[in-house]
PDB file of C-alpha atoms in Angstrom:
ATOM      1  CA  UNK A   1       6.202  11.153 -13.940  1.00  0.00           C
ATOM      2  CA  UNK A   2       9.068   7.975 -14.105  1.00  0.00           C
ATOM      3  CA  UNK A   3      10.240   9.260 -10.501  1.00  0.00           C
ATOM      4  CA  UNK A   4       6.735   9.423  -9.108  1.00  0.00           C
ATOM      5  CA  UNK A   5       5.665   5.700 -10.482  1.00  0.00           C
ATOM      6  CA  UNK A   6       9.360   4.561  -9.040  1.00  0.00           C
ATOM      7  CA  UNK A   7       8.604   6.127  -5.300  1.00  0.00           C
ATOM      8  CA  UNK A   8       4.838   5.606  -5.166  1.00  0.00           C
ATOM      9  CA  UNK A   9       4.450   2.334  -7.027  1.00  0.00           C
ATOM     10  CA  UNK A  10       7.824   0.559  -7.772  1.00  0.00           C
ATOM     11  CA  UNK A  11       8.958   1.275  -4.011  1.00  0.00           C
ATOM     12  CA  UNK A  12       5.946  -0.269  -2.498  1.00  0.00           C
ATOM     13  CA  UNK A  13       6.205  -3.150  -4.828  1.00  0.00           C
ATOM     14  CA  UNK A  14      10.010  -4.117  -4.493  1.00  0.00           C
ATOM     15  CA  UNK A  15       9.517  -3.661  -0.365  1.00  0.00           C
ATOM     16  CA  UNK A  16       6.362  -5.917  -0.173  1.00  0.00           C
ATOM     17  CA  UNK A  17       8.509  -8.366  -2.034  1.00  0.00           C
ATOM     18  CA  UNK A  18      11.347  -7.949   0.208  1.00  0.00           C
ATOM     19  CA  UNK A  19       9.030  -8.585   3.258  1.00  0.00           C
ATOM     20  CA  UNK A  20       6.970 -11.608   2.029  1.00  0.00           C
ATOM     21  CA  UNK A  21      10.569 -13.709   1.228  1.00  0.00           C
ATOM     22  CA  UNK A  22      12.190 -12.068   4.826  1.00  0.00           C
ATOM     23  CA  UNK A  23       9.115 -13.373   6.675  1.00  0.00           C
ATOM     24  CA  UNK A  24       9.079 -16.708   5.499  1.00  0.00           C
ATOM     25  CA  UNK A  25      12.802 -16.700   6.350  1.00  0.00           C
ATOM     26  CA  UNK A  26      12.253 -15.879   9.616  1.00  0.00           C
ATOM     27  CA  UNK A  27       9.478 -17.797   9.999  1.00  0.00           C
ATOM     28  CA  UNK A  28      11.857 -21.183   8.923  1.00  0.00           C
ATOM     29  CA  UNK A  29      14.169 -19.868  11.710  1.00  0.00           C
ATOM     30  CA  UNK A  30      12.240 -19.671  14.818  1.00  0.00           C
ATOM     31  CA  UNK A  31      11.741 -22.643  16.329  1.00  0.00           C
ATOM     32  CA  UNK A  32       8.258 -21.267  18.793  1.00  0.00           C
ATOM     33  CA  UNK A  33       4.641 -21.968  16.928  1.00  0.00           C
ATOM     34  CA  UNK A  34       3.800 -18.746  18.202  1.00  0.00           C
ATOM     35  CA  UNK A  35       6.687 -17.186  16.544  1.00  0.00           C
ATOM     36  CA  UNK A  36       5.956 -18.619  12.730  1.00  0.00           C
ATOM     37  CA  UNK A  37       2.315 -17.417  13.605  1.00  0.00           C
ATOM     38  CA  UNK A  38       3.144 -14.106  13.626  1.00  0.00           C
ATOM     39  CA  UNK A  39       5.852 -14.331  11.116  1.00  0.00           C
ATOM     40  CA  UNK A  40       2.874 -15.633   8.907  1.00  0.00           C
ATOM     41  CA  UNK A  41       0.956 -12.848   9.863  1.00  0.00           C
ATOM     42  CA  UNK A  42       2.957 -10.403   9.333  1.00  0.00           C
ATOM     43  CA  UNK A  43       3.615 -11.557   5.583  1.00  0.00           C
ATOM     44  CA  UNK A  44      -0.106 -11.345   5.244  1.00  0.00           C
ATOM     45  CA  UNK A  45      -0.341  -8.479   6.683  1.00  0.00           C
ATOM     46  CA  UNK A  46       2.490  -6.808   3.955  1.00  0.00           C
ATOM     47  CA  UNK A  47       0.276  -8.204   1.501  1.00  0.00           C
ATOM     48  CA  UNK A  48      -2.527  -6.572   2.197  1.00  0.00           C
ATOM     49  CA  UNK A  49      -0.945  -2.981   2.489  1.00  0.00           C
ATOM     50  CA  UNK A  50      -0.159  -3.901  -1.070  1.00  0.00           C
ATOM     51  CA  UNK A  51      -4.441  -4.180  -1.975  1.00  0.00           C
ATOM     52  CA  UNK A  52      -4.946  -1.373  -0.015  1.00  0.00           C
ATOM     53  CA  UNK A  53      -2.343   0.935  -1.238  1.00  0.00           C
ATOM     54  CA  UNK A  54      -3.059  -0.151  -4.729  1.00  0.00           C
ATOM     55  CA  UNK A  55      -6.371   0.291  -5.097  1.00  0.00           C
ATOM     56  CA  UNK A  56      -7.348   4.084  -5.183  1.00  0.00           C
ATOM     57  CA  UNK A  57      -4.402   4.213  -7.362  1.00  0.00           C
ATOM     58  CA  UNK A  58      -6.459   2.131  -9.866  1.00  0.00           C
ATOM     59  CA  UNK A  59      -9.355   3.722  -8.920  1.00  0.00           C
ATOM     60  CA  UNK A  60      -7.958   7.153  -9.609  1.00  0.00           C
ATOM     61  CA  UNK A  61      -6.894   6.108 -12.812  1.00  0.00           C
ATOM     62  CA  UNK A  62     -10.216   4.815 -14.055  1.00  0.00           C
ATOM     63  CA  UNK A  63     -12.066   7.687 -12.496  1.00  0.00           C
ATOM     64  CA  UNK A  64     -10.142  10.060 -15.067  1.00  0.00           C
ATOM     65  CA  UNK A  65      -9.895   8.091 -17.556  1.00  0.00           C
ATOM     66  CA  UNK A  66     -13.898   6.503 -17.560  1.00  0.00           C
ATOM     67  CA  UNK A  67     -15.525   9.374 -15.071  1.00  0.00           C
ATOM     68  CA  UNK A  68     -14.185  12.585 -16.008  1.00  0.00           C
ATOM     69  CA  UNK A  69     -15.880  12.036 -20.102  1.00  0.00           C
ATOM     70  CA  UNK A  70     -19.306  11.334 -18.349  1.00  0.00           C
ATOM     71  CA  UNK A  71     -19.247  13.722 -15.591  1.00  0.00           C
ATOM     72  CA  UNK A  72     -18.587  16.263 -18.228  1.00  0.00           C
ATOM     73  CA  UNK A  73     -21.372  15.095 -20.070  1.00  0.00           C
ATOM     74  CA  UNK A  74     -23.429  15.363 -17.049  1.00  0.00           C
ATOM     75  CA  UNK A  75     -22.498  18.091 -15.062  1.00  0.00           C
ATOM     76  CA  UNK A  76     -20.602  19.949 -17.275  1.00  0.00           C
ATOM     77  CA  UNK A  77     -16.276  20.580 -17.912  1.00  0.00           C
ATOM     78  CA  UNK A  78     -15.540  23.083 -14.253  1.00  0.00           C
ATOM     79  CA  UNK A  79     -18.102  20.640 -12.201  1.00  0.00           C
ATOM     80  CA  UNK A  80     -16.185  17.631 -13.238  1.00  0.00           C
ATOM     81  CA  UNK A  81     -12.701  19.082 -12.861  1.00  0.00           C
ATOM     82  CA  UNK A  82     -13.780  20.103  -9.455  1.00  0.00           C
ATOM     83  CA  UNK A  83     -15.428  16.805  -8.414  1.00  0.00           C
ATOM     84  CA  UNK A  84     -12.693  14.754  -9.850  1.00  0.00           C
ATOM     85  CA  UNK A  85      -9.805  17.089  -8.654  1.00  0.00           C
ATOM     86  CA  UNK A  86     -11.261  16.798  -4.764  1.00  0.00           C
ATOM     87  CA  UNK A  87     -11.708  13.058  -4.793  1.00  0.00           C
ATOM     88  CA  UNK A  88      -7.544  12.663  -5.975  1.00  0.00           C
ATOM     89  CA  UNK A  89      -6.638  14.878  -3.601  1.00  0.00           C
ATOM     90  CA  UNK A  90      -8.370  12.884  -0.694  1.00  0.00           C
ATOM     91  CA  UNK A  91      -7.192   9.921  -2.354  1.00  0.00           C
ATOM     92  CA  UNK A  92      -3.262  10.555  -2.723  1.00  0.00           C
ATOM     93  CA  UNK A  93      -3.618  12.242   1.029  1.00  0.00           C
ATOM     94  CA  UNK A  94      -5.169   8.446   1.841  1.00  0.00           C
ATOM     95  CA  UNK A  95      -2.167   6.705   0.394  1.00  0.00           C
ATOM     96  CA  UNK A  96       0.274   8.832   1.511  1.00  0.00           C
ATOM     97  CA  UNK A  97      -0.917   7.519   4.969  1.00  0.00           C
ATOM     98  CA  UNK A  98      -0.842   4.478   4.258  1.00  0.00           C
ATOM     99  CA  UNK A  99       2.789   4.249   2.624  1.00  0.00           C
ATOM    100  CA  UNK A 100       3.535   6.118   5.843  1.00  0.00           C
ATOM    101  CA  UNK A 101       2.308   3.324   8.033  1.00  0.00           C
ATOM    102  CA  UNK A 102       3.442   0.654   5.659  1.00  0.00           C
ATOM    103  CA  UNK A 103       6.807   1.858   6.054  1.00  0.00           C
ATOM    104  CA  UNK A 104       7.511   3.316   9.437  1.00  0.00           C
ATOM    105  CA  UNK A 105       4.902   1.378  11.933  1.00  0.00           C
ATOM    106  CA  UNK A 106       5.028  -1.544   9.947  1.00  0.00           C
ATOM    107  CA  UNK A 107       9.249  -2.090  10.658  1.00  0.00           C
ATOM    108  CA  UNK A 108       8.612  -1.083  14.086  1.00  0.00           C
ATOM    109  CA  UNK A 109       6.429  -3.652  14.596  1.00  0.00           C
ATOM    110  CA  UNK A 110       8.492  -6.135  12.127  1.00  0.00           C
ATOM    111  CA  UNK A 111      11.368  -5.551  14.696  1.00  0.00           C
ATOM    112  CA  UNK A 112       9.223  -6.274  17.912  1.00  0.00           C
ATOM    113  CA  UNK A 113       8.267  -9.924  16.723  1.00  0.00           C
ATOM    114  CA  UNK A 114      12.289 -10.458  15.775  1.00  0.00           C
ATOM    115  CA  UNK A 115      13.661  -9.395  19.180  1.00  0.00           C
ATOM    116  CA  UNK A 116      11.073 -11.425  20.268  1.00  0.00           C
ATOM    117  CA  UNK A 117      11.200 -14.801  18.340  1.00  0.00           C
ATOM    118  CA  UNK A 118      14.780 -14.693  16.771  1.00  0.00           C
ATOM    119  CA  UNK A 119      17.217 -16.025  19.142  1.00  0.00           C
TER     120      UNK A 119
END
């Protein structure tokens, strides 16, 4: 359980950090407008992987912890194991995506805008 809150939480945390303090860096060095735009926009942009990465993890959380008691109330112990057991698998699928984007298309792009505005 520690190792997957360090890769799927901790990870995503520390790197957002790490990119929020690097783009303001580089946005300090550039000397084009245009450049500390997207320097600016990037950092916003690493910000909000962070909402959108974080929130079916909450969401998960509170659907087992708050949903699963009801559902079993309602539709009964198998019907809510299955119903909650299909929505975490679509949701862990969904941010395994998006930690894969946040972390290889997001550099890529992170590098474009440096060979571009970094002397």
């Amino acid at each position: 359980m520690r190792r997957l809150y360090d890769k799927y939480v901790l990870q995503m945390w520390l790197l957002t950090k790490r990119d929020v303090k690097e783009c303001n860096e580089l946005a300090e060095q550039t000397s084009s407008k245009t450049g500390k735009m997207y320097f600016r926009g990037l950092k916003m942009q690493s910000m909000m992987f962070l909402l959108v990465y974080f929130f079916p993890l909450v969401w998960l959380m509170f659907a087992w912890i708050v949903g699963f008691p009801l559902l079993i109330l309602e539709e009964g112990f198998v019907m809510a194991l299955v119903l909650l057991s299909i929505s975490t698998i679509m949701m862990l699928l969904f941010v395994t995506i998006v930690r894969a984007g946040r972390i290889h298309l997001y550099s890529k792009v992170k590098q474009n805008v440096i060979d571009k505005y970094i002397d």
